[in-house]
mmCIF file with all atom_site columns, N, CA and C and ligand atoms in Angstrom:
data_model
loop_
_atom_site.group_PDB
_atom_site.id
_atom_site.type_symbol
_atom_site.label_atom_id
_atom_site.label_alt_id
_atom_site.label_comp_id
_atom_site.label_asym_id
_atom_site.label_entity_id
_atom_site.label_seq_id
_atom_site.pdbx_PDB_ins_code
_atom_site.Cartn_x
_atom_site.Cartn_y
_atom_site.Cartn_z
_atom_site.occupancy
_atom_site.B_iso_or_equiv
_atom_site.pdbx_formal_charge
_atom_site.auth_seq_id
_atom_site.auth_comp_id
_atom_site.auth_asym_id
_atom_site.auth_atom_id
_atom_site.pdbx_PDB_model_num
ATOM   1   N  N   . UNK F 1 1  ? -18.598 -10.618 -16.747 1.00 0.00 ? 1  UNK F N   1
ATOM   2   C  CA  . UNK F 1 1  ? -19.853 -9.931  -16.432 1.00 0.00 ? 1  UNK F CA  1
ATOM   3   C  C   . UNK F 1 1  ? -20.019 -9.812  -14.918 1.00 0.00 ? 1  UNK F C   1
ATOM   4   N  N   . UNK F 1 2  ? -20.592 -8.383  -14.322 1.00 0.00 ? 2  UNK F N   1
ATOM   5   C  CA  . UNK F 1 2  ? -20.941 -8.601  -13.206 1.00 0.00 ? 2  UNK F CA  1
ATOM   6   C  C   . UNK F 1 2  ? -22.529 -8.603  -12.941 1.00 0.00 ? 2  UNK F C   1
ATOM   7   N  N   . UNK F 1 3  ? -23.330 -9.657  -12.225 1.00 0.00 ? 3  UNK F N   1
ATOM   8   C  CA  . UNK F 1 3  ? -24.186 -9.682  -11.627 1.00 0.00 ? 3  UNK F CA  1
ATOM   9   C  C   . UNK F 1 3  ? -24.688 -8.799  -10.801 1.00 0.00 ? 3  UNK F C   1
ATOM   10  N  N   . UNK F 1 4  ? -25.657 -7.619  -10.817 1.00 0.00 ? 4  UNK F N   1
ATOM   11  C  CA  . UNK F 1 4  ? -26.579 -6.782  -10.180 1.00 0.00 ? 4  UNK F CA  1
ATOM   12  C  C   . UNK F 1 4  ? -28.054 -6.948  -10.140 1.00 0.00 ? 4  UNK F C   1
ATOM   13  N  N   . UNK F 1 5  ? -27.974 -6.777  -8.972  1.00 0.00 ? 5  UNK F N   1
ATOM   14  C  CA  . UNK F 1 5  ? -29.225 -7.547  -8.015  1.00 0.00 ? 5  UNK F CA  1
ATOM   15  C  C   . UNK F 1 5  ? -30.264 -6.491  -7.726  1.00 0.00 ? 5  UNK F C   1
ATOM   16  N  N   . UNK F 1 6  ? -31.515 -6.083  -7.843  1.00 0.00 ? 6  UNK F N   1
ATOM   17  C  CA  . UNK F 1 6  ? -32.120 -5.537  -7.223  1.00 0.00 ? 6  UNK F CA  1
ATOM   18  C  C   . UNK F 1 6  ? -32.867 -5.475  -6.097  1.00 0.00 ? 6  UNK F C   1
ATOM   19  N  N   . UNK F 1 7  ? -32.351 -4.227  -5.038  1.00 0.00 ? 7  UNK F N   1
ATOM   20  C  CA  . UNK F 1 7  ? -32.696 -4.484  -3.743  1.00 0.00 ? 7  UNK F CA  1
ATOM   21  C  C   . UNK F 1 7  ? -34.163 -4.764  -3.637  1.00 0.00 ? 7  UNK F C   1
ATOM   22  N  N   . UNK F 1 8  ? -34.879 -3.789  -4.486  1.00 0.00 ? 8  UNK F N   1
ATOM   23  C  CA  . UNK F 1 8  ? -36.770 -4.105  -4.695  1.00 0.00 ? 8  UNK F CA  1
ATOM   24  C  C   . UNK F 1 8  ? -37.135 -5.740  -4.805  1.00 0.00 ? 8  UNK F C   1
ATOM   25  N  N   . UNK F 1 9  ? -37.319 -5.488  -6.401  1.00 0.00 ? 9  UNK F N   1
ATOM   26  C  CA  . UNK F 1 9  ? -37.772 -6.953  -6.902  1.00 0.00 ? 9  UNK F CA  1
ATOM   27  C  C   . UNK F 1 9  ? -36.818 -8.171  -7.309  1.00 0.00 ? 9  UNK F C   1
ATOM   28  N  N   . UNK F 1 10 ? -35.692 -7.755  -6.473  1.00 0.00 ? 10 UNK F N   1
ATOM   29  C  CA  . UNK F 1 10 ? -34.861 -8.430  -7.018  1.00 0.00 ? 10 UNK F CA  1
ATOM   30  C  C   . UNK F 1 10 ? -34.437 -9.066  -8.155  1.00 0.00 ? 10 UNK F C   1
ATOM   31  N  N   . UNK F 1 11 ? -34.485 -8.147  -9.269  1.00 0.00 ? 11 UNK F N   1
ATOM   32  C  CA  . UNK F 1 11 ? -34.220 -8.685  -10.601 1.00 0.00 ? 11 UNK F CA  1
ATOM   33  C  C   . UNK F 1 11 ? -32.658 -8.935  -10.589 1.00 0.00 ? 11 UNK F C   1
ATOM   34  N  N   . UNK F 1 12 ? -32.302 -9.761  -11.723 1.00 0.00 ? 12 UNK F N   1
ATOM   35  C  CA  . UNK F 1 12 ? -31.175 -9.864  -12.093 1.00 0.00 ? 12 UNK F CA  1
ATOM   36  C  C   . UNK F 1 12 ? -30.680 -9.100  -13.220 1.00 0.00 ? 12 UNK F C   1
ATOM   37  N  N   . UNK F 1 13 ? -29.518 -8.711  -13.291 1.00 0.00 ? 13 UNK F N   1
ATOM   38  C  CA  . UNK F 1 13 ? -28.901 -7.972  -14.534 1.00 0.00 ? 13 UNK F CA  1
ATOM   39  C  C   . UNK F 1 13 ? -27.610 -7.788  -14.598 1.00 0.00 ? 13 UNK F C   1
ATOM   40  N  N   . UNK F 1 14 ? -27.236 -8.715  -15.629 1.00 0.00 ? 14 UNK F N   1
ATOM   41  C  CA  . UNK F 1 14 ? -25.651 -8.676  -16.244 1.00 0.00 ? 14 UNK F CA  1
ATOM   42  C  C   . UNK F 1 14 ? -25.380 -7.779  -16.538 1.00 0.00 ? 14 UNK F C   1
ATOM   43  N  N   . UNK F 1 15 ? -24.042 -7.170  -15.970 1.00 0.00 ? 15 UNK F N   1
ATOM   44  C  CA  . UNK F 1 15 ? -23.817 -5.780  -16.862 1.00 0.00 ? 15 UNK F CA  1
ATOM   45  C  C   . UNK F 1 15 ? -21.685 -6.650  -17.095 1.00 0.00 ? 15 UNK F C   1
ATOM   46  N  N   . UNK F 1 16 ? -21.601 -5.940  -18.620 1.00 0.00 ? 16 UNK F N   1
ATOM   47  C  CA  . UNK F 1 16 ? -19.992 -6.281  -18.456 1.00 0.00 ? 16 UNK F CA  1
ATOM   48  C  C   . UNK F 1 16 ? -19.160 -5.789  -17.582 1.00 0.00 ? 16 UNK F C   1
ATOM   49  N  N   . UNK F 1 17 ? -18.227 -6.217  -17.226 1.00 0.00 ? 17 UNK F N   1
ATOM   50  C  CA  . UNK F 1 17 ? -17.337 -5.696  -16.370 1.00 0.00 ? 17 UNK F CA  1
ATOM   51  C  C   . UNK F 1 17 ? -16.475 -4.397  -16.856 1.00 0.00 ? 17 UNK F C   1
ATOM   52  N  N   . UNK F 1 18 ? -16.258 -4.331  -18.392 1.00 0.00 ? 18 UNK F N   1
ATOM   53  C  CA  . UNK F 1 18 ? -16.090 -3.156  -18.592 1.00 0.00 ? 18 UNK F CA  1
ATOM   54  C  C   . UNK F 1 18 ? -16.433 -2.166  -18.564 1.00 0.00 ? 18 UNK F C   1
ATOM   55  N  N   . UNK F 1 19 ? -17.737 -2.168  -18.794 1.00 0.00 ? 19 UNK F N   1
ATOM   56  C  CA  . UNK F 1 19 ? -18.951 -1.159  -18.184 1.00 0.00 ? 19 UNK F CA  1
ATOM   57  C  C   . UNK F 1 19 ? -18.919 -0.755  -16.710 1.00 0.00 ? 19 UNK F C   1
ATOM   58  N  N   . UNK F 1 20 ? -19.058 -1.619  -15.881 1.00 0.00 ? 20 UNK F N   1
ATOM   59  C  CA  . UNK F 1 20 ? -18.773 -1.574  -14.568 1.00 0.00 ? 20 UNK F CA  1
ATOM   60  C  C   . UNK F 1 20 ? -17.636 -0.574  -14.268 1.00 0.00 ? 20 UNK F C   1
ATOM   61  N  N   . UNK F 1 21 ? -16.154 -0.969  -14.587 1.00 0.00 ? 21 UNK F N   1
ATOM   62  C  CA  . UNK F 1 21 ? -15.564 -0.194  -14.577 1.00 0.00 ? 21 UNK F CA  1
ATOM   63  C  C   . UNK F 1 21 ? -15.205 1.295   -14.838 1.00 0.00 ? 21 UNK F C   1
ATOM   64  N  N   . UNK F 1 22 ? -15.584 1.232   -16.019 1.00 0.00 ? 22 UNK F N   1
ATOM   65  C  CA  . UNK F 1 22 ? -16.112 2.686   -16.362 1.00 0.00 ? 22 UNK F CA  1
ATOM   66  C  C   . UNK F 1 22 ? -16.774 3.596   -15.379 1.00 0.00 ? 22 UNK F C   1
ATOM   67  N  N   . UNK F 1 23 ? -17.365 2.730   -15.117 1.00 0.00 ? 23 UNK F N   1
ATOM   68  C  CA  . UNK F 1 23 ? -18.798 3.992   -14.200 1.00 0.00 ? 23 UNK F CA  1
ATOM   69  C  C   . UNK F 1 23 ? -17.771 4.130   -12.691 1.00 0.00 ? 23 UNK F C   1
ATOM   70  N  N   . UNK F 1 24 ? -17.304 3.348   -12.216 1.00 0.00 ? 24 UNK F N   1
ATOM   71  C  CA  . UNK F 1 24 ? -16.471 3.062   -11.286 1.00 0.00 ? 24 UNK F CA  1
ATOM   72  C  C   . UNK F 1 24 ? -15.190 3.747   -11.261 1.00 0.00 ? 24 UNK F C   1
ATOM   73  N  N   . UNK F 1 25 ? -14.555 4.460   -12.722 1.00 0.00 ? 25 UNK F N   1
ATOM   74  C  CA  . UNK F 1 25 ? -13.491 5.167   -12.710 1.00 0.00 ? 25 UNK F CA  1
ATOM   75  C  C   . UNK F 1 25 ? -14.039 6.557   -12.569 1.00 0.00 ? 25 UNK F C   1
ATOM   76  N  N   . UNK F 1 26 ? -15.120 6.892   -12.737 1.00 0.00 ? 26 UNK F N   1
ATOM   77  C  CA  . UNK F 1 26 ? -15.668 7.949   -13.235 1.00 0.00 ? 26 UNK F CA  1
ATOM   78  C  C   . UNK F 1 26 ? -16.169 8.227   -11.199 1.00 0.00 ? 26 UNK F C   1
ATOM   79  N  N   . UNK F 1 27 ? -16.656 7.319   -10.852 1.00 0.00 ? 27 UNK F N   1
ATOM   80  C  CA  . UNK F 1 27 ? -16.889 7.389   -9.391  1.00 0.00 ? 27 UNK F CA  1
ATOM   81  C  C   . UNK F 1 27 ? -16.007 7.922   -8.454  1.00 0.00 ? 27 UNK F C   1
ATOM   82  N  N   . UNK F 1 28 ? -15.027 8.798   -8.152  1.00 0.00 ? 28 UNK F N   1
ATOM   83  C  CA  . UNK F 1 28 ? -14.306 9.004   -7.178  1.00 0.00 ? 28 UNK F CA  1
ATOM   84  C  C   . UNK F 1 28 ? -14.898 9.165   -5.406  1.00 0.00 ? 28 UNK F C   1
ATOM   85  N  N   . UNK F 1 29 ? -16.172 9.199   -5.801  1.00 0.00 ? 29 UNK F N   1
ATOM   86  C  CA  . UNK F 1 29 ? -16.582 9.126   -4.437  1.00 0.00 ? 29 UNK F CA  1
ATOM   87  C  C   . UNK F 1 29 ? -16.246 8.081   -3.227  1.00 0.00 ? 29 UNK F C   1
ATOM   88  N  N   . UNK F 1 30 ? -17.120 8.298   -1.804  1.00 0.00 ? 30 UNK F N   1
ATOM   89  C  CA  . UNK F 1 30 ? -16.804 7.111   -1.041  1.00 0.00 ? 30 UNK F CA  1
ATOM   90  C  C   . UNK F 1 30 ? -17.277 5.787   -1.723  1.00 0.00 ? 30 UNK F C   1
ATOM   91  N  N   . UNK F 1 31 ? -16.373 5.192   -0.899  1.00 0.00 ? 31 UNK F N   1
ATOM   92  C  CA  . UNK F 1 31 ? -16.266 3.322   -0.741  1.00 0.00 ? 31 UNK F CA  1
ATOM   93  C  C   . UNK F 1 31 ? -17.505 3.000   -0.312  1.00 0.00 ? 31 UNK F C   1
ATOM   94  N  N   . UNK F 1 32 ? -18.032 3.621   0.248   1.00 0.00 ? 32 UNK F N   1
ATOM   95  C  CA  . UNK F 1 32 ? -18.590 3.103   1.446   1.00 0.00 ? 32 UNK F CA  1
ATOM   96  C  C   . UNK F 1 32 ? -19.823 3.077   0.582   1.00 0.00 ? 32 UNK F C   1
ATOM   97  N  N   . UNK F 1 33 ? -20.237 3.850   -0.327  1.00 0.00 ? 33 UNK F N   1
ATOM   98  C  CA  . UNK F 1 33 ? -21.084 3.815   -1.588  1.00 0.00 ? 33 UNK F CA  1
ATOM   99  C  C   . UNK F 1 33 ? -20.760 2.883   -2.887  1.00 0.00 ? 33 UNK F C   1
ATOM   100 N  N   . UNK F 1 34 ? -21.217 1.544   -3.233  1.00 0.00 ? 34 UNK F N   1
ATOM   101 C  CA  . UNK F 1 34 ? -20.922 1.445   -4.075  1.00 0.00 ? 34 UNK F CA  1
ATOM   102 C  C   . UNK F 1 34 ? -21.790 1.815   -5.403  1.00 0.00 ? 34 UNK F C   1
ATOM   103 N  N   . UNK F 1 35 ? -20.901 1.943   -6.887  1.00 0.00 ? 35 UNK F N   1
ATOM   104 C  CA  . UNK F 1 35 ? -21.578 2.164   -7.595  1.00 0.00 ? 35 UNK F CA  1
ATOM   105 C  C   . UNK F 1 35 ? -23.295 1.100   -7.883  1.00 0.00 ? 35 UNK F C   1
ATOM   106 N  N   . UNK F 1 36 ? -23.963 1.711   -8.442  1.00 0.00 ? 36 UNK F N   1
ATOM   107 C  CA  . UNK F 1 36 ? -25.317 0.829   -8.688  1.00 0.00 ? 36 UNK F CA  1
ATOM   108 C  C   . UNK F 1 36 ? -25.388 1.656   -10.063 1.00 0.00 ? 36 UNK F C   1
ATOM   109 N  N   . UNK F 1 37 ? -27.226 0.738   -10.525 1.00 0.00 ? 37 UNK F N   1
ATOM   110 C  CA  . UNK F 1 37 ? -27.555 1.699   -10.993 1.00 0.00 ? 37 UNK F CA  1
ATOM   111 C  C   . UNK F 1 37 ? -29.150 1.163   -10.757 1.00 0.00 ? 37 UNK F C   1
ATOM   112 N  N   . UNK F 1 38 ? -30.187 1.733   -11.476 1.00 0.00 ? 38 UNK F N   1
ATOM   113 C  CA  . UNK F 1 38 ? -31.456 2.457   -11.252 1.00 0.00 ? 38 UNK F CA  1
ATOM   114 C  C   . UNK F 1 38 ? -31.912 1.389   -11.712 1.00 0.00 ? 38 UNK F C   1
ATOM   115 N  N   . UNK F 1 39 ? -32.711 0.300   -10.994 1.00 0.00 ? 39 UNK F N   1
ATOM   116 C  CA  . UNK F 1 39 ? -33.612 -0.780  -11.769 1.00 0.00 ? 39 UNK F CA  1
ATOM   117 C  C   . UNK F 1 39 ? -35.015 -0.111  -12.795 1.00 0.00 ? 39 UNK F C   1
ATOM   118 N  N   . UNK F 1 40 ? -34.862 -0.602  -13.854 1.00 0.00 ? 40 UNK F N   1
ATOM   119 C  CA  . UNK F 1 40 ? -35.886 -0.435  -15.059 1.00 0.00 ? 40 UNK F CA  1
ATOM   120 C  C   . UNK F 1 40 ? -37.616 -1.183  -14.476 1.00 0.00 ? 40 UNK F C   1
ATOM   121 N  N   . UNK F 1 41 ? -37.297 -1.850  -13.952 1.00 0.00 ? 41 UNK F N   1
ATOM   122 C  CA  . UNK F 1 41 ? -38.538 -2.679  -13.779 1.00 0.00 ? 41 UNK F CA  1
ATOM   123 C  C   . UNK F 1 41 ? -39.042 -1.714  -12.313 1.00 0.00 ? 41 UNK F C   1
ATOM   124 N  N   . UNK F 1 42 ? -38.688 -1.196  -11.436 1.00 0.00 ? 42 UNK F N   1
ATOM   125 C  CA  . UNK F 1 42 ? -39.157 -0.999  -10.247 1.00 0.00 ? 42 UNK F CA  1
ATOM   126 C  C   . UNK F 1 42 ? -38.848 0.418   -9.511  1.00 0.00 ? 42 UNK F C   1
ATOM   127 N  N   . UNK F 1 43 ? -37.781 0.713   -10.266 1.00 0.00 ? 43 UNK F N   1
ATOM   128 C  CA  . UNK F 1 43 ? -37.164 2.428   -9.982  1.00 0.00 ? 43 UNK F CA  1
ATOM   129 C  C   . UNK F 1 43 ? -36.257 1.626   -8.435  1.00 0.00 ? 43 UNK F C   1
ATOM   130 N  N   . UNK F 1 44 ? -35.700 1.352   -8.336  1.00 0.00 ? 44 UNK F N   1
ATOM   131 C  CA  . UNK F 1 44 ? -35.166 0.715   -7.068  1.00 0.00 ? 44 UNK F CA  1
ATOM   132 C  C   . UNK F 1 44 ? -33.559 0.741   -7.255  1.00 0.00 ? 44 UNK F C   1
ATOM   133 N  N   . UNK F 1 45 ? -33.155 0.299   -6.185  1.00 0.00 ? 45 UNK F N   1
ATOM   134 C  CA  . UNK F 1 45 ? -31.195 0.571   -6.682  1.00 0.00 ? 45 UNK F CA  1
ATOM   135 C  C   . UNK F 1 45 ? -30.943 -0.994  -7.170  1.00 0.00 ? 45 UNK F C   1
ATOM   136 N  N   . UNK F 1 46 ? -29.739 -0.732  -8.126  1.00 0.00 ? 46 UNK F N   1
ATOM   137 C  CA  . UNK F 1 46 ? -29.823 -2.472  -8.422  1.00 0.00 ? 46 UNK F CA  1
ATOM   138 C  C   . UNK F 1 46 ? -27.647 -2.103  -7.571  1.00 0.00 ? 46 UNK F C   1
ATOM   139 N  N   . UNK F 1 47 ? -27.320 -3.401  -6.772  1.00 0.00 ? 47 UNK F N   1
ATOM   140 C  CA  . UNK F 1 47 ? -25.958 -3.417  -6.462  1.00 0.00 ? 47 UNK F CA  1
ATOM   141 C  C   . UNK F 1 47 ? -25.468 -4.849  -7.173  1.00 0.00 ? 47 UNK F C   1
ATOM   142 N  N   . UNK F 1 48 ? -24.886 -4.642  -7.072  1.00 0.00 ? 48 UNK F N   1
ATOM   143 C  CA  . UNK F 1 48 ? -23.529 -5.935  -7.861  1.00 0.00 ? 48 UNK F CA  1
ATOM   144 C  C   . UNK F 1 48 ? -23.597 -7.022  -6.735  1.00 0.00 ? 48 UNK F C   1
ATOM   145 N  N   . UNK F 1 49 ? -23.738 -8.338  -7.173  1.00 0.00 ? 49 UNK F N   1
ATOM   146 C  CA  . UNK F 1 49 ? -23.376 -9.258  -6.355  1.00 0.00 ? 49 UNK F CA  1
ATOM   147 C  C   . UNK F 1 49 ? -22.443 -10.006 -5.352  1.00 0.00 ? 49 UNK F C   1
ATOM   148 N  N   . UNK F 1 50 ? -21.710 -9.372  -6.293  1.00 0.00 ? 50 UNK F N   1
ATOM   149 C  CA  . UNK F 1 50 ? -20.001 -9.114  -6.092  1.00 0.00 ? 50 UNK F CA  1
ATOM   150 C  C   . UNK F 1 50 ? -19.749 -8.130  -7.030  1.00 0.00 ? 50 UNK F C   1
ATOM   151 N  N   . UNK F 1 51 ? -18.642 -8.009  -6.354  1.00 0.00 ? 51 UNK F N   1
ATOM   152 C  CA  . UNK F 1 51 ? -17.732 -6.727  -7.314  1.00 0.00 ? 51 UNK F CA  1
ATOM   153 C  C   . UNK F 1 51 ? -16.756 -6.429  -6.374  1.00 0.00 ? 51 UNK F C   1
ATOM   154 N  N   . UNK F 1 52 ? -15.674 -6.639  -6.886  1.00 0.00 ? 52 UNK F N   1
ATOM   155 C  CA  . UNK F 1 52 ? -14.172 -5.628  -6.343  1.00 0.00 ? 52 UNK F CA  1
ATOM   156 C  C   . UNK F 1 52 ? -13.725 -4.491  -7.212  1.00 0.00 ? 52 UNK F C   1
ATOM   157 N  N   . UNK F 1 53 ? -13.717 -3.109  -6.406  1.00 0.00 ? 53 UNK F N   1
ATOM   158 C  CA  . UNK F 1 53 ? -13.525 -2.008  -7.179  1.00 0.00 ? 53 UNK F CA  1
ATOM   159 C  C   . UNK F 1 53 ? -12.406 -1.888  -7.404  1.00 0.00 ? 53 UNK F C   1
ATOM   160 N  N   . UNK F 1 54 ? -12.045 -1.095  -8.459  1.00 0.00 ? 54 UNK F N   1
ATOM   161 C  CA  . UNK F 1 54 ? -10.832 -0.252  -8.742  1.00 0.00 ? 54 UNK F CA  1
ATOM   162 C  C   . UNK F 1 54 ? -10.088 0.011   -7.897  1.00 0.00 ? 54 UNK F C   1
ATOM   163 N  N   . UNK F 1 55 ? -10.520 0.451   -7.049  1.00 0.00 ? 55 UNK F N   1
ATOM   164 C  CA  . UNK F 1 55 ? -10.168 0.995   -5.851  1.00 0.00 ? 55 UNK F CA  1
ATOM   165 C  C   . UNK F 1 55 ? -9.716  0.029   -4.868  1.00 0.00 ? 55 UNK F C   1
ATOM   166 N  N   . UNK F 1 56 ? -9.967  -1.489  -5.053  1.00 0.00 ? 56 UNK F N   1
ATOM   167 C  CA  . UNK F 1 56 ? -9.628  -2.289  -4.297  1.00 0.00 ? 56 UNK F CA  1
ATOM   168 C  C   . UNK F 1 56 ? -11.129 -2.802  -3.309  1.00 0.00 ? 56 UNK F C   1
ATOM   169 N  N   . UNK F 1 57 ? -11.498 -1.866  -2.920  1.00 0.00 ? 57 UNK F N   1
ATOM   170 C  CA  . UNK F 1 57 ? -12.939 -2.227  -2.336  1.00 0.00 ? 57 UNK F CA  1
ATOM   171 C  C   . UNK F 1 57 ? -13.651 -3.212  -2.936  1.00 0.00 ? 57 UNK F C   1
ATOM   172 N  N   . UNK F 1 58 ? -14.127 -3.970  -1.943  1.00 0.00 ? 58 UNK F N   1
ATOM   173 C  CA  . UNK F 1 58 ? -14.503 -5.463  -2.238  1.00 0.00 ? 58 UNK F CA  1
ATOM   174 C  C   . UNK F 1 58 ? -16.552 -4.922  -1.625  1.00 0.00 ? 58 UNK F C   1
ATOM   175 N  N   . UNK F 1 59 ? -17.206 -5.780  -1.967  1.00 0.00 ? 59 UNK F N   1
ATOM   176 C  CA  . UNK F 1 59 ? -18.283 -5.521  -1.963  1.00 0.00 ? 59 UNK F CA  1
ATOM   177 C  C   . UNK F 1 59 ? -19.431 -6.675  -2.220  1.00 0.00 ? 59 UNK F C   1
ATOM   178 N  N   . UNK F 1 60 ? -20.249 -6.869  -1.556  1.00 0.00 ? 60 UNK F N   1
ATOM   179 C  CA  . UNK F 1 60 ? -21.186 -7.865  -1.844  1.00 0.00 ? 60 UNK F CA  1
ATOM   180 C  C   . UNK F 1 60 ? -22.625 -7.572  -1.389  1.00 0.00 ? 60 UNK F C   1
ATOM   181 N  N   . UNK F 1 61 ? -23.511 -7.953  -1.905  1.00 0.00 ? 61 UNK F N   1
ATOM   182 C  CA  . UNK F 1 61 ? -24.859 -7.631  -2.187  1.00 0.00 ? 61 UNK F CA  1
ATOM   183 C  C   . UNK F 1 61 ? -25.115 -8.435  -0.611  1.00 0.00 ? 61 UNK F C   1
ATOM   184 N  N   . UNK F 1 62 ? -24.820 -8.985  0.028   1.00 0.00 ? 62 UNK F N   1
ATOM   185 C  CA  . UNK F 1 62 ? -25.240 -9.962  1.305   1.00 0.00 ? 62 UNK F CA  1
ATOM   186 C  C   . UNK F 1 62 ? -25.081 -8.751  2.417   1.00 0.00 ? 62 UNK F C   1
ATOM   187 N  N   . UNK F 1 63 ? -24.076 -7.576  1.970   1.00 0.00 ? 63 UNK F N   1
ATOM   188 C  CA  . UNK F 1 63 ? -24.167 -7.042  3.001   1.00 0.00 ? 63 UNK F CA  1
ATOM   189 C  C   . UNK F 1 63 ? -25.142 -5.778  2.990   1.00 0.00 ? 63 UNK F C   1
ATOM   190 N  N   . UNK F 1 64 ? -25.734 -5.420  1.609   1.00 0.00 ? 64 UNK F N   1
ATOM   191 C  CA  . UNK F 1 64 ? -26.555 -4.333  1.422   1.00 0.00 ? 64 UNK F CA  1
ATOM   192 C  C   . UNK F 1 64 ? -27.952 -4.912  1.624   1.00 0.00 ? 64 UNK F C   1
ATOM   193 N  N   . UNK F 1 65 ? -28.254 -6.441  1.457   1.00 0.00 ? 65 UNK F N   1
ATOM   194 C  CA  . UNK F 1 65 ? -29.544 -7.254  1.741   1.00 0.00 ? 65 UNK F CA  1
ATOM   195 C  C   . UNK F 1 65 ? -29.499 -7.615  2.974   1.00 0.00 ? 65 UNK F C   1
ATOM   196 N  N   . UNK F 1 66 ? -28.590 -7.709  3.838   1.00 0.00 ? 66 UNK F N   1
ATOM   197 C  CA  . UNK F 1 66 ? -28.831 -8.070  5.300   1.00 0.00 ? 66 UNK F CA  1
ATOM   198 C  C   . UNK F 1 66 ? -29.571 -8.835  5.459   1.00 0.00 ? 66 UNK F C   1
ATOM   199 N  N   . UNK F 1 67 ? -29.652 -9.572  6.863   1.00 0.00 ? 67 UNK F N   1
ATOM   200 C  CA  . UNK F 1 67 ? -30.328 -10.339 7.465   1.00 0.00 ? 67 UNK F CA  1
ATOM   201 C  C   . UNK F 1 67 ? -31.809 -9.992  7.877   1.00 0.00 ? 67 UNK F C   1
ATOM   202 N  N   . UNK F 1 68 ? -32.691 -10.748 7.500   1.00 0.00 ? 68 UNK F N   1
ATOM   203 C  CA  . UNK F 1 68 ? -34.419 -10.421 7.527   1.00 0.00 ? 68 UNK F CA  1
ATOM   204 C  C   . UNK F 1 68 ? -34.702 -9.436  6.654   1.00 0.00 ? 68 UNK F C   1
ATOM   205 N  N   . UNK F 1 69 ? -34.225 -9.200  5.916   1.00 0.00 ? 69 UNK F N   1
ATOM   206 C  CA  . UNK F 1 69 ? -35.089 -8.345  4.622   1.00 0.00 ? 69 UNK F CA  1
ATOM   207 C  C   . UNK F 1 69 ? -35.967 -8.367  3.867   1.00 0.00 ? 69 UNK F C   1
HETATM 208 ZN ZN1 . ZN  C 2 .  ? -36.410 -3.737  -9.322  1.00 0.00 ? 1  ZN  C ZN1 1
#
């Protein structure tokens, strides 16, 4: 399972990793974007806590929450 975080209210939400992937093969876009998706509770982006893409791109929620947020 990967862990997605919401940048808003910070909810939590398991999504499988197969799922993940999916949406992630289907993604050919930039890296520099990672996939999310749309928090239910707040309309807000939810990102993965971690996650290493398909693509190799590595990714962590510490760097989309930054410092003083
Ligand atoms: Zn939210």
């Amino acid at each position: 399972m990967v862990n997605f975080v919401c940048i808003g209210c910070r909810k939590n939400e398991r999504i499988p990793l197969s799922v993940v992937r999916d949406f992630d093969d289907m993604d050919a876009g930039d890296p520099e974007v990672p996939l999310h998706f749309i928090c239910g509770a707040c309309g807000n982006e939810m990102y993965p806590e971690y996650y290493k893409g398909i693509h190799g791109f590595e990714y962590r929620i510490e760097d989309r929450l930054g410092v003083g947020t």
